[in-house]
């Protein structure tokens, strides 16, 4: 655990008592603060009280009179579409509002670091898609070479729940826009921006607010090295803002699908399955990504470029990174090959919760029997047009499956349930085809999470393969 610094004998309010909220309360207590907790869910409050934490209704008059700060869990809105009532009460009382990411960055370094031969590093990854794979791949590379590495944030453990990093250790964080938007301290050594596509627009009042939340990690974080995906205009703009000129190699530009100019300082890009690194106009490394089973498709090649660039920024050699990538197994629910039978492949990409990530999954495979549908996100399915060329047929799940199916530009069968969709897709699949779950929608109309949806897909496939 990372004890929170600078809070001795202070009363700190914690709003939201899920995984990150309870961990925050524990870390505050470890830092000699007095956490004052609240959650609208009585069961969550009961769990906190069982651990000895005091709970207080924070919207009552005077509730913030003795509170030094309010720490808000990621899922709770602090501004758009409207502030949570507790957050608004804190704002009116002039109480600073922060989150666990801000507490982490102000608390992770200790006096012990001065005695280390190599100071620990914090690498933070943000963007719309590919964050989890980039973090997991980089963590895998570091473990492969024997570096002490921990994953935290939206993947692995909560940021305050990890062990204090040791001599030469690396902490790799996955940070969502919810987390970067509110944190009062953001000071990574290396920051990565993967890409930007529409998502969470209601939470950020549009695309501009969404990009601004991501940009804070760089503009306010001041990383020593910034790795920026430049396949969208926002990434190009961000790289330009952070760079002092074409030869400034503090910015590493990353792309999938386009060759970047070798004169632009430091760049890493992938084309036709080959990763290339250029520095100061010369090629410094290359990797054939096509045979790496854990990284299928151009979208994963972009993730590979970002992780490669971060590993290079830490001083690792190209051939060492390539050897580590070869053994990367991939992440569950992200282009995860779960079975092969009768010449048919079965792939679980339940994490494809928006249109852009689903389109990228569709581009990674041939002859697809596509299971899709769920809780449709803002913006509709317009972004899928032109991405369904390899789709033989769609099998649509979800409570609004019929409406979802009407928006697709391929033959679609309304199945509603996962069981029906898997049954129909498997019955019609032929050798050389892929049955792919890539929903292009959130899971919450039928499942508690995308993980549960993916697990259901796996269970249905495995059950029918045993028949």
XYZ file of C-alpha atoms in Angstrom:
467
model
C 0.000 0.000 0.000
C 1.063 3.616 -0.670
C 0.311 5.656 2.490
C -1.013 9.096 1.554
C 1.348 11.939 2.437
C 0.541 15.315 3.946
C -2.766 14.355 5.556
C -1.765 13.709 9.177
C -4.663 14.353 11.579
C -6.866 15.706 8.756
C -10.408 14.604 8.085
C -10.604 13.577 4.420
C -13.950 12.705 2.873
C -14.145 9.736 0.490
C -17.103 9.557 -1.901
C -17.809 6.156 -3.446
C -16.850 2.972 -1.640
C -16.125 0.535 -4.419
C -12.679 -0.935 -5.025
C -10.852 2.378 -5.458
C -12.823 4.156 -2.724
C -12.141 1.607 0.000
C -8.500 1.366 -1.033
C -8.257 5.159 -0.815
C -9.745 5.145 2.675
C -7.200 2.547 3.788
C -4.307 4.507 2.282
C -5.514 7.693 3.981
C -5.686 5.895 7.310
C -2.168 4.546 6.701
C -1.098 8.161 6.241
C -2.554 9.114 9.656
C -5.641 10.838 8.250
C -9.201 10.275 9.451
C -11.296 9.136 6.471
C -14.964 10.184 6.484
C -16.783 7.932 4.014
C -20.016 8.045 2.055
C -21.776 5.972 -0.566
C -25.472 6.018 -1.501
C -25.463 2.226 -1.306
C -26.124 1.030 2.278
C -24.264 -2.231 1.614
C -21.152 -0.301 0.588
C -21.361 1.830 3.722
C -21.731 -1.320 5.821
C -18.542 -2.758 4.321
C -16.682 0.446 5.185
C -18.042 0.477 8.724
C -16.977 -3.143 9.152
C -13.411 -1.935 8.552
C -13.799 0.757 11.197
C -14.399 3.731 8.884
C -16.847 6.454 9.903
C -19.631 7.237 7.438
C -21.366 10.603 7.162
C -24.136 11.922 4.920
C -22.143 14.591 3.071
C -25.013 16.594 1.597
C -26.345 17.740 4.976
C -25.701 21.355 6.046
C -22.308 21.742 7.701
C -21.092 18.314 6.564
C -17.887 19.817 5.157
C -17.139 22.210 8.014
C -14.265 20.065 9.323
C -13.274 18.365 6.052
C -9.894 19.180 4.472
C -10.504 17.522 1.078
C -12.950 15.333 -0.838
C -11.651 12.290 -2.746
C -14.032 11.143 -5.485
C -14.196 7.702 -7.100
C -13.861 7.648 -10.925
C -17.455 6.771 -11.786
C -18.914 9.789 -9.975
C -19.363 12.935 -12.125
C -17.769 16.088 -10.764
C -18.835 18.520 -13.509
C -20.663 17.048 -16.508
C -23.374 16.148 -17.218
C -23.910 17.617 -13.728
C -21.944 17.439 -10.487
C -22.882 14.803 -7.949
C -24.683 16.548 -5.028
C -21.830 15.715 -2.651
C -19.275 17.148 -5.068
C -21.383 20.287 -5.471
C -21.566 20.646 -1.692
C -17.765 20.416 -1.478
C -17.327 22.971 -4.243
C -19.663 25.402 -2.499
C -17.789 24.893 0.760
C -14.465 25.603 -0.967
C -13.150 22.128 -0.139
C -10.504 20.819 -2.603
C -11.761 17.915 -4.733
C -9.274 15.240 -5.840
C -9.083 11.539 -6.663
C -6.844 8.584 -5.850
C -4.605 9.328 -8.853
C -3.773 12.747 -7.448
C -3.062 11.225 -4.031
C -0.828 8.591 -5.631
C 1.366 11.044 -7.510
C 1.925 13.207 -4.453
C 2.668 10.183 -2.241
C 4.553 7.553 -4.274
C 8.074 9.002 -3.939
C 9.735 8.552 -0.539
C 13.035 9.523 1.066
C 14.193 5.930 0.482
C 14.474 6.699 -3.222
C 17.563 8.778 -2.494
C 19.318 5.585 -1.419
C 18.376 3.629 -4.544
C 20.897 3.072 -7.320
C 18.114 3.665 -9.846
C 15.086 5.779 -8.975
C 11.732 4.127 -9.763
C 9.787 5.288 -12.800
C 6.074 5.864 -13.327
C 4.673 5.382 -16.830
C 1.083 6.525 -17.402
C -1.006 5.474 -20.416
C -4.167 7.240 -21.569
C -6.217 7.390 -24.781
C -9.498 6.001 -26.075
C -8.477 2.500 -27.150
C -5.532 0.222 -26.550
C -4.631 1.437 -23.054
C -4.972 -1.936 -21.364
C -3.038 -3.825 -24.034
C -0.268 -1.215 -24.072
C 0.052 -1.362 -20.275
C -0.044 -5.161 -20.135
C 2.444 -5.537 -22.985
C 4.888 -3.079 -21.418
C 4.526 -4.813 -18.051
C 5.219 -8.150 -19.773
C 8.341 -6.769 -21.462
C 9.674 -5.409 -18.161
C 9.040 -8.691 -16.365
C 10.712 -10.573 -19.214
C 13.944 -8.622 -18.665
C 13.757 -8.951 -14.880
C 12.691 -5.395 -14.036
C 10.423 -4.983 -11.009
C 7.121 -3.890 -12.560
C 3.586 -3.310 -11.290
C 0.373 -2.574 -13.219
C -2.230 -0.337 -11.610
C -5.125 2.021 -12.274
C -7.817 0.676 -14.586
C -5.892 -2.593 -14.857
C -4.394 -4.704 -12.112
C -4.558 -3.169 -8.644
C -5.723 0.239 -7.461
C -2.984 2.853 -7.599
C -2.795 3.199 -3.810
C -2.964 -0.549 -3.269
C 0.347 -1.404 -4.947
C 3.580 -2.056 -3.104
C 5.983 0.891 -2.780
C 8.256 0.578 -5.831
C 11.734 -0.777 -5.172
C 15.159 0.127 -6.535
C 14.801 0.420 -10.323
C 11.113 -0.487 -10.182
C 8.551 0.640 -12.733
C 4.867 1.379 -12.121
C 2.745 1.241 -15.286
C -0.614 2.992 -14.946
C -3.694 2.821 -17.144
C -5.566 6.098 -16.703
C -9.014 6.889 -18.069
C -10.270 10.375 -18.865
C -12.327 10.201 -15.655
C -9.080 9.882 -13.708
C -6.917 12.402 -15.548
C -9.698 15.000 -15.583
C -9.832 15.442 -11.805
C -6.395 14.529 -10.423
C -4.695 17.523 -8.797
C -1.236 15.964 -9.229
C -0.046 14.301 -12.447
C 3.706 13.760 -12.658
C 4.611 10.626 -14.640
C 8.150 10.121 -15.913
C 6.791 8.828 -19.233
C 3.280 9.513 -20.543
C 1.619 7.717 -23.458
C -1.329 8.906 -25.580
C -2.623 6.027 -27.707
C -5.398 7.593 -29.804
C -8.662 9.502 -29.558
C -12.098 8.445 -30.756
C -15.539 9.496 -29.445
C -16.354 8.016 -26.032
C -17.731 9.232 -22.681
C -18.930 12.394 -24.417
C -21.725 13.065 -21.926
C -19.202 12.973 -19.070
C -16.976 15.558 -20.761
C -19.603 17.706 -22.534
C -18.357 16.737 -25.976
C -15.224 15.815 -27.863
C -13.309 18.941 -26.857
C -13.799 18.272 -23.166
C -12.860 14.625 -23.659
C -9.587 15.559 -25.353
C -8.895 18.217 -22.714
C -9.188 15.565 -19.987
C -6.614 13.367 -21.750
C -4.344 16.326 -22.493
C -4.010 17.179 -18.779
C -1.669 14.213 -18.306
C 0.835 15.948 -20.599
C 0.162 19.661 -20.155
C 0.032 19.508 -16.352
C 2.039 16.336 -15.869
C 5.184 17.556 -17.599
C 6.594 14.071 -18.351
C 10.267 13.706 -19.206
C 9.236 11.719 -22.267
C 5.915 11.820 -24.149
C 4.852 9.033 -26.526
C 2.051 10.265 -28.766
C -0.112 8.403 -31.262
C -0.410 10.757 -34.227
C -2.986 8.974 -36.377
C -5.669 11.499 -35.352
C -5.547 15.285 -35.500
C -5.654 15.553 -31.721
C -2.499 13.462 -31.396
C -0.734 15.523 -34.051
C -1.710 18.687 -32.221
C -0.595 17.336 -28.847
C 2.785 16.199 -30.203
C 3.301 19.605 -31.756
C 2.461 21.408 -28.522
C 4.904 19.320 -26.503
C 7.776 19.531 -28.971
C 10.265 22.370 -29.396
C 10.900 21.368 -32.999
C 11.325 18.429 -35.421
C 14.515 17.216 -33.727
C 13.113 17.254 -30.172
C 13.323 13.603 -29.172
C 11.536 14.148 -25.858
C 8.445 13.412 -27.959
C 8.232 9.989 -29.616
C 5.627 9.941 -32.357
C 3.798 6.642 -32.908
C 1.630 5.456 -35.788
C 0.004 2.373 -37.224
C -0.457 2.452 -40.971
C 1.696 5.380 -41.994
C 5.428 5.898 -42.312
C 6.608 8.753 -40.134
C 9.340 11.050 -41.312
C 12.766 9.958 -40.154
C 13.678 13.614 -39.654
C 11.107 14.141 -36.874
C 13.371 13.357 -33.964
C 12.190 9.960 -32.704
C 9.391 7.893 -34.211
C 8.030 4.360 -34.064
C 5.510 3.150 -36.634
C 4.033 -0.060 -38.013
C 3.161 -0.736 -41.658
C 1.974 -4.043 -43.117
C 2.883 -5.826 -39.903
C 6.418 -4.465 -39.529
C 7.422 -2.150 -36.680
C 10.178 0.370 -37.436
C 11.997 2.769 -35.137
C 13.711 5.870 -36.510
C 15.871 8.258 -34.530
C 17.703 11.285 -35.890
C 16.978 10.213 -39.455
C 18.287 6.676 -39.106
C 16.562 3.369 -38.517
C 17.343 2.140 -35.004
C 15.240 -1.011 -34.803
C 12.601 -3.193 -36.466
C 10.296 -6.085 -35.526
C 8.092 -8.378 -37.613
C 4.809 -8.294 -35.675
C 2.818 -10.585 -37.964
C 3.692 -13.841 -36.203
C 3.013 -12.569 -32.673
C -0.264 -14.321 -31.805
C -1.012 -12.044 -28.859
C -1.011 -8.916 -31.053
C -3.344 -9.482 -34.022
C -4.370 -6.611 -36.284
C -3.264 -3.064 -36.994
C -4.799 -1.715 -33.777
C -2.616 -4.050 -31.715
C 0.373 -3.057 -33.816
C -0.200 0.532 -32.693
C -0.236 -0.709 -29.093
C 2.995 -2.584 -29.780
C 4.587 0.611 -31.107
C 3.624 2.536 -27.971
C 4.903 -0.167 -25.605
C 8.078 -0.543 -27.665
C 8.695 3.213 -27.505
C 8.261 3.223 -23.723
C 10.641 0.291 -23.324
C 13.194 2.070 -25.504
C 12.777 5.222 -23.402
C 13.720 3.075 -20.400
C 16.888 1.952 -22.170
C 15.937 -1.544 -23.352
C 17.485 -2.851 -26.577
C 15.281 -3.591 -29.627
C 16.131 -7.316 -29.744
C 15.364 -7.715 -26.043
C 11.960 -6.073 -26.585
C 11.263 -8.284 -29.612
C 12.039 -11.458 -27.645
C 9.637 -10.370 -24.904
C 6.857 -9.559 -27.384
C 7.057 -13.036 -28.880
C 5.862 -14.549 -25.596
C 3.109 -11.997 -24.918
C -0.117 -13.987 -24.416
C -2.604 -11.148 -24.958
C -5.295 -9.911 -22.586
C -8.636 -11.571 -21.832
C -11.556 -10.085 -23.767
C -9.264 -8.250 -26.226
C -8.933 -10.129 -29.534
C -8.559 -13.252 -27.377
C -8.514 -16.471 -29.376
C -10.404 -18.919 -27.173
C -10.799 -21.964 -29.420
C -10.271 -23.535 -32.827
C -12.420 -26.405 -34.009
C -13.187 -27.749 -37.451
C -11.142 -24.993 -39.047
C -13.224 -22.270 -37.345
C -11.589 -19.779 -34.976
C -13.430 -18.290 -31.990
C -12.311 -14.847 -30.792
C -13.508 -12.905 -27.746
C -13.200 -9.109 -28.030
C -15.875 -8.168 -25.511
C -13.769 -5.100 -24.629
C -14.775 -3.629 -28.009
C -17.397 -1.505 -26.263
C -17.455 1.336 -28.787
C -17.716 1.641 -32.554
C -14.056 2.442 -33.158
C -12.689 -0.494 -31.176
C -15.156 -2.853 -32.873
C -14.107 -1.564 -36.301
C -10.480 -2.266 -35.433
C -11.340 -5.786 -34.315
C -13.223 -6.374 -37.569
C -10.145 -5.298 -39.545
C -7.952 -7.896 -37.813
C -9.731 -11.026 -39.102
C -11.086 -12.527 -42.331
C -14.470 -14.148 -43.085
C -16.215 -13.085 -39.890
C -19.375 -14.356 -38.219
C -19.901 -11.261 -36.080
C -21.666 -11.282 -32.696
C -22.493 -7.692 -31.774
C -24.993 -5.505 -29.942
C -25.754 -4.244 -26.469
C -26.250 -0.823 -24.940
C -25.612 1.581 -27.811
C -23.363 4.557 -27.068
C -23.719 8.191 -28.175
C -23.031 8.736 -31.849
C -24.766 5.612 -33.132
C -23.160 3.055 -35.431
C -22.224 5.348 -38.294
C -18.525 4.715 -37.705
C -18.927 1.018 -38.589
C -19.766 1.745 -42.206
C -16.883 0.705 -44.401
C -15.437 -1.517 -41.664
C -17.626 -4.569 -42.270
C -16.134 -5.822 -45.541
C -15.055 -9.139 -44.018
C -18.351 -9.721 -42.196
C -20.354 -12.602 -43.636
C -23.238 -12.113 -41.228
C -24.013 -10.374 -37.925
C -25.767 -12.048 -34.987
C -27.173 -9.290 -32.792
C -27.630 -9.515 -29.023
C -29.059 -7.073 -26.476
C -32.412 -5.783 -25.350
C -32.611 -3.457 -28.374
C -31.211 -6.007 -30.814
C -33.750 -5.309 -33.554
C -33.012 -1.577 -33.588
C -29.277 -2.262 -33.517
C -29.542 -4.709 -36.422
C -31.435 -2.198 -38.581
C -28.430 0.159 -38.498
C -25.931 -2.393 -39.817
C -24.873 -2.536 -43.469
C -24.542 -6.337 -43.488
C -26.955 -9.252 -43.254
C -28.055 -9.426 -39.611
C -30.040 -11.904 -37.541
C -31.718 -10.753 -34.327
C -30.706 -13.238 -31.619
C -31.119 -11.141 -28.447
C -29.248 -13.573 -26.170
C -25.647 -14.723 -26.262
C -26.747 -18.357 -26.228
C -28.840 -17.891 -29.368
C -26.154 -15.865 -31.142
C -23.407 -18.402 -30.463
C -25.662 -21.296 -31.482
C -26.571 -19.693 -34.806
C -23.040 -18.481 -35.618
C -21.506 -21.879 -34.873
C -24.150 -23.674 -36.913
C -23.422 -21.539 -39.989
C -19.628 -21.158 -39.651
C -17.447 -22.982 -42.167
C -13.724 -23.841 -42.165
C -11.541 -20.752 -42.563
C -14.059 -18.460 -40.864
C -13.917 -16.638 -37.511
C -16.723 -16.301 -34.989
C -15.944 -12.934 -33.408
C -17.557 -11.252 -30.420
C -16.949 -7.510 -30.910
C -20.109 -5.852 -29.565
C -19.570 -2.165 -30.526
C -21.699 -1.402 -27.472
C -21.648 -1.338 -23.695
C -22.694 -4.445 -21.797
C -24.938 -2.982 -19.119
C -28.273 -3.850 -20.711
C -27.598 -7.552 -20.056
C -24.341 -7.876 -18.085
C -22.618 -6.228 -15.138
C -19.436 -5.686 -17.170
C -17.745 -6.447 -20.473
C -15.819 -9.153 -18.620
C -19.047 -10.954 -17.712
C -20.209 -10.691 -21.311
C -16.939 -12.161 -22.564
C -17.078 -14.952 -20.015
C -20.598 -15.820 -21.170
C -19.410 -15.981 -24.784
C -16.540 -18.293 -23.804
C -18.859 -20.527 -21.761
C -21.385 -20.807 -24.598
C -18.701 -21.652 -27.168
C -17.049 -24.238 -24.942
C -20.365 -25.853 -24.040
C -21.315 -26.307 -27.686
C -17.909 -27.603 -28.687
C -18.382 -30.384 -26.131
C -21.751 -31.419 -27.581
